[in-house]
Amino acid sequence: MKTVNIRINGEAVSSPVDDRLSLADFIRDHCLLTGTHIGCEQGVCGACTLMLDGKPIRSCIMLAVAADGADVLTVEGYDDDPLMRAIRTAFNRRHALQCGFCTPGMLATAHDILSRIADLDRDRIRTELGGNFCRCTGYLPIIQAIEDVYAQRAQMASMKPVIRAAE
Ligand code: FES
Ligand code: FES
């Protein structure tokens, strides 16, 4: 056991954890933030994607102890973020989710893409989404939702995301 100190969605969390506990399990079971979904548990599907120190990571293949001292942003932490609000609205409008299992990871990745990349086109969005699997939507509505927000972004220049992705 080791005590980890992690800042999660702006709040300091300190807890003893088993050495082999994944960050995803820590966030879900210890912090009760169940918006982070666990699918493959092998770093493949992207359902568990969250932001760690401004970069998207697979929380199922990262140990909680390895996140000691980090700043974590889960899907629950974007409520005051205008960019994420626009992404969620676009996902709703485009019907970019069905069962919703992939959605937290998709939202985190979409936010990262739109924060980090100045020039986007459909091919680039597809490439950037390559690590997030969806069994339901066929991907097109998700891509269209991101395209919609990208098109709005000029008007959103004054909006400041909670955490910008690292360059
Ligand atoms: S559950 Fe982490 S990548 Fe699939
Ligand atoms: S909406 Fe069901 S897996 Fe993506």
Tab-separated table of C-alpha atoms and ligand atoms in Angstrom:
chain	number	residue	atom	x	y	z
A	1	MET	CA	0.000	0.000	0.000
A	2	LYS	CA	1.075	3.533	-0.714
A	3	THR	CA	-0.667	6.838	-0.115
A	4	VAL	CA	-1.309	8.772	-3.305
A	5	ASN	CA	-2.078	12.456	-3.560
A	6	ILE	CA	-3.908	13.339	-6.751
A	7	ARG	CA	-5.796	16.434	-7.722
A	8	ILE	CA	-9.011	15.289	-9.386
A	9	ASN	CA	-11.294	17.837	-11.030
A	10	GLY	CA	-9.676	20.527	-8.913
A	11	GLU	CA	-10.030	18.724	-5.595
A	12	ALA	CA	-7.155	17.215	-3.649
A	13	VAL	CA	-7.600	13.498	-2.989
A	14	SER	CA	-5.330	11.558	-0.670
A	15	SER	CA	-5.811	7.856	-0.160
A	16	PRO	CA	-3.855	4.671	0.542
A	17	VAL	CA	-4.014	2.385	-2.493
A	18	ASP	CA	-2.840	-1.063	-3.404
A	19	ASP	CA	0.310	-0.958	-5.532
A	20	ARG	CA	-1.462	-2.684	-8.412
A	21	LEU	CA	-4.689	-0.685	-8.439
A	22	SER	CA	-5.322	0.985	-11.786
A	23	LEU	CA	-6.036	4.686	-11.971
A	24	ALA	CA	-9.404	3.874	-13.586
A	25	ASP	CA	-10.416	1.655	-10.646
A	26	PHE	CA	-9.157	4.253	-8.176
A	27	ILE	CA	-11.260	6.950	-9.805
A	28	ARG	CA	-14.367	4.787	-10.035
A	29	ASP	CA	-14.209	2.834	-6.781
A	30	HIS	CA	-12.392	5.164	-4.389
A	31	CYS	CA	-13.551	8.529	-5.758
A	32	LEU	CA	-16.959	7.295	-6.998
A	33	LEU	CA	-16.491	9.120	-10.298
A	34	THR	CA	-18.120	6.483	-12.448
A	35	GLY	CA	-18.218	8.594	-15.603
A	36	THR	CA	-14.858	7.055	-16.477
A	37	HIS	CA	-15.832	3.789	-18.150
A	38	ILE	CA	-13.824	0.607	-18.298
A	39	GLY	CA	-14.119	-1.572	-21.394
A	40	CYS	CA	-11.157	-3.612	-22.568
A	41	GLU	CA	-8.808	-2.949	-19.608
A	42	GLN	CA	-5.954	-3.367	-22.096
A	43	GLY	CA	-5.433	0.170	-23.340
A	44	VAL	CA	-7.187	-0.499	-26.633
A	45	CYS	CA	-10.772	0.807	-26.630
A	46	GLY	CA	-10.341	4.306	-25.191
A	47	ALA	CA	-13.432	4.157	-22.943
A	48	CYS	CA	-11.313	5.037	-19.896
A	49	THR	CA	-9.633	8.073	-21.491
A	50	LEU	CA	-9.137	11.029	-19.174
A	51	MET	CA	-6.755	13.952	-18.951
A	52	LEU	CA	-3.654	13.702	-16.809
A	53	ASP	CA	-1.540	16.823	-16.554
A	54	GLY	CA	-3.214	18.108	-19.711
A	55	LYS	CA	-2.705	15.006	-21.836
A	56	PRO	CA	-5.172	12.227	-22.675
A	57	ILE	CA	-4.257	8.874	-21.146
A	58	ARG	CA	-5.755	5.396	-20.802
A	59	SER	CA	-6.508	5.174	-17.121
A	60	CYS	CA	-6.993	1.386	-17.252
A	61	ILE	CA	-3.312	0.783	-17.951
A	62	MET	CA	-1.922	3.370	-15.574
A	63	LEU	CA	-1.411	2.538	-11.938
A	64	ALA	CA	-2.907	4.890	-9.391
A	65	VAL	CA	0.473	5.104	-7.666
A	66	ALA	CA	2.005	6.341	-10.926
A	67	ALA	CA	-0.430	9.259	-10.900
A	68	ASP	CA	0.793	10.472	-7.515
A	69	GLY	CA	1.125	14.253	-7.667
A	70	ALA	CA	-0.774	14.543	-10.948
A	71	ASP	CA	-3.657	16.719	-11.970
A	72	VAL	CA	-6.521	14.617	-13.336
A	73	LEU	CA	-9.583	15.774	-15.224
A	74	THR	CA	-12.429	13.287	-15.632
A	75	VAL	CA	-15.606	13.726	-17.640
A	76	GLU	CA	-17.316	15.036	-14.502
A	77	GLY	CA	-14.862	17.927	-14.296
A	78	TYR	CA	-15.846	19.919	-17.387
A	79	ASP	CA	-19.085	21.447	-16.209
A	80	ASP	CA	-17.753	25.010	-16.333
A	81	ASP	CA	-15.944	24.491	-19.609
A	82	PRO	CA	-17.607	26.243	-22.572
A	83	LEU	CA	-15.787	24.150	-25.157
A	84	MET	CA	-17.029	20.933	-23.572
A	85	ARG	CA	-20.511	22.408	-23.344
A	86	ALA	CA	-20.409	23.004	-27.107
A	87	ILE	CA	-19.126	19.464	-27.711
A	88	ARG	CA	-21.887	17.929	-25.590
A	89	THR	CA	-24.514	19.986	-27.402
A	90	ALA	CA	-23.117	18.891	-30.764
A	91	PHE	CA	-23.073	15.238	-29.659
A	92	ASN	CA	-26.739	15.552	-28.684
A	93	ARG	CA	-27.706	17.326	-31.909
A	94	ARG	CA	-25.865	14.815	-34.106
A	95	HIS	CA	-27.022	11.758	-32.113
A	96	ALA	CA	-23.356	10.931	-31.584
A	97	LEU	CA	-24.095	8.435	-28.839
A	98	GLN	CA	-26.363	5.459	-28.464
A	99	CYS	CA	-25.501	3.239	-25.486
A	100	GLY	CA	-23.098	5.923	-24.236
A	101	PHE	CA	-20.406	3.518	-23.137
A	102	CYS	CA	-17.685	5.091	-25.248
A	103	THR	CA	-18.959	8.626	-24.722
A	104	PRO	CA	-16.822	9.827	-21.775
A	105	GLY	CA	-13.676	8.808	-23.630
A	106	MET	CA	-14.985	10.287	-26.874
A	107	LEU	CA	-15.777	13.586	-25.163
A	108	ALA	CA	-12.335	13.783	-23.558
A	109	THR	CA	-10.662	13.013	-26.876
A	110	ALA	CA	-12.881	15.436	-28.796
A	111	HIS	CA	-12.032	18.175	-26.304
A	112	ASP	CA	-8.337	17.393	-26.642
A	113	ILE	CA	-8.520	17.442	-30.452
A	114	LEU	CA	-10.374	20.742	-30.547
A	115	SER	CA	-8.074	22.321	-27.949
A	116	ARG	CA	-4.817	21.189	-29.496
A	117	ILE	CA	-5.174	21.188	-33.268
A	118	ALA	CA	-5.615	24.401	-35.194
A	119	ASP	CA	-6.319	22.925	-38.630
A	120	LEU	CA	-8.733	20.042	-38.666
A	121	ASP	CA	-10.350	18.153	-41.469
A	122	ARG	CA	-12.298	14.914	-41.517
A	123	ASP	CA	-9.249	12.723	-42.133
A	124	ARG	CA	-7.382	14.287	-39.234
A	125	ILE	CA	-10.374	13.870	-36.928
A	126	ARG	CA	-10.620	10.194	-37.924
A	127	THR	CA	-6.924	9.719	-37.247
A	128	GLU	CA	-7.087	11.460	-33.873
A	129	LEU	CA	-10.130	9.390	-32.878
A	130	GLY	CA	-8.372	6.183	-33.879
A	131	GLY	CA	-7.814	5.170	-30.265
A	132	ASN	CA	-11.471	5.440	-29.279
A	133	PHE	CA	-13.797	2.616	-30.281
A	134	CYS	CA	-17.557	2.869	-30.571
A	135	ARG	CA	-19.701	-0.196	-31.146
A	136	CYS	CA	-22.891	1.760	-31.854
A	137	THR	CA	-22.690	4.915	-33.917
A	138	GLY	CA	-20.604	4.025	-36.936
A	139	TYR	CA	-18.455	7.045	-35.988
A	140	LEU	CA	-19.896	9.460	-38.551
A	141	PRO	CA	-22.147	11.351	-36.084
A	142	ILE	CA	-19.206	11.696	-33.688
A	143	ILE	CA	-17.002	13.075	-36.448
A	144	GLN	CA	-19.775	15.416	-37.573
A	145	ALA	CA	-20.228	16.677	-34.014
A	146	ILE	CA	-16.528	17.516	-33.808
A	147	GLU	CA	-16.697	19.170	-37.232
A	148	ASP	CA	-19.633	21.277	-36.033
A	149	VAL	CA	-17.703	22.540	-33.018
A	150	TYR	CA	-14.626	23.142	-35.145
A	151	ALA	CA	-16.752	25.296	-37.442
A	152	GLN	CA	-18.034	27.268	-34.444
A	153	ARG	CA	-14.594	27.681	-32.962
A	154	ALA	CA	-13.892	31.040	-34.548
A	155	GLN	CA	-16.771	32.475	-32.534
A	156	MET	CA	-15.532	30.593	-29.480
A	157	ALA	CA	-12.068	32.156	-29.470
A	158	SER	CA	-12.853	33.972	-26.267
A	159	MET	CA	-13.857	30.775	-24.489
A	160	LYS	CA	-11.235	29.312	-22.213
A	161	PRO	CA	-11.325	25.552	-21.593
A	162	VAL	CA	-10.782	24.443	-17.982
A	163	ILE	CA	-7.588	22.706	-19.023
A	164	ARG	CA	-5.936	23.083	-22.375
A	165	ALA	CA	-4.183	20.076	-23.780
A	166	ALA	CA	-0.402	20.206	-23.857
A	167	GLU	CA	1.170	21.118	-27.187
B	1	FES	S1	-10.776	0.334	-20.832
B	1	FES	FE1	-8.970	1.492	-21.023
B	1	FES	S2	-8.525	1.475	-23.130
B	1	FES	FE2	-10.237	0.156	-22.928
B	2	FES	S1	-22.389	4.835	-28.200
B	2	FES	FE1	-22.313	2.726	-27.683
B	2	FES	S2	-20.206	2.234	-27.769
B	2	FES	FE2	-20.310	4.257	-28.533
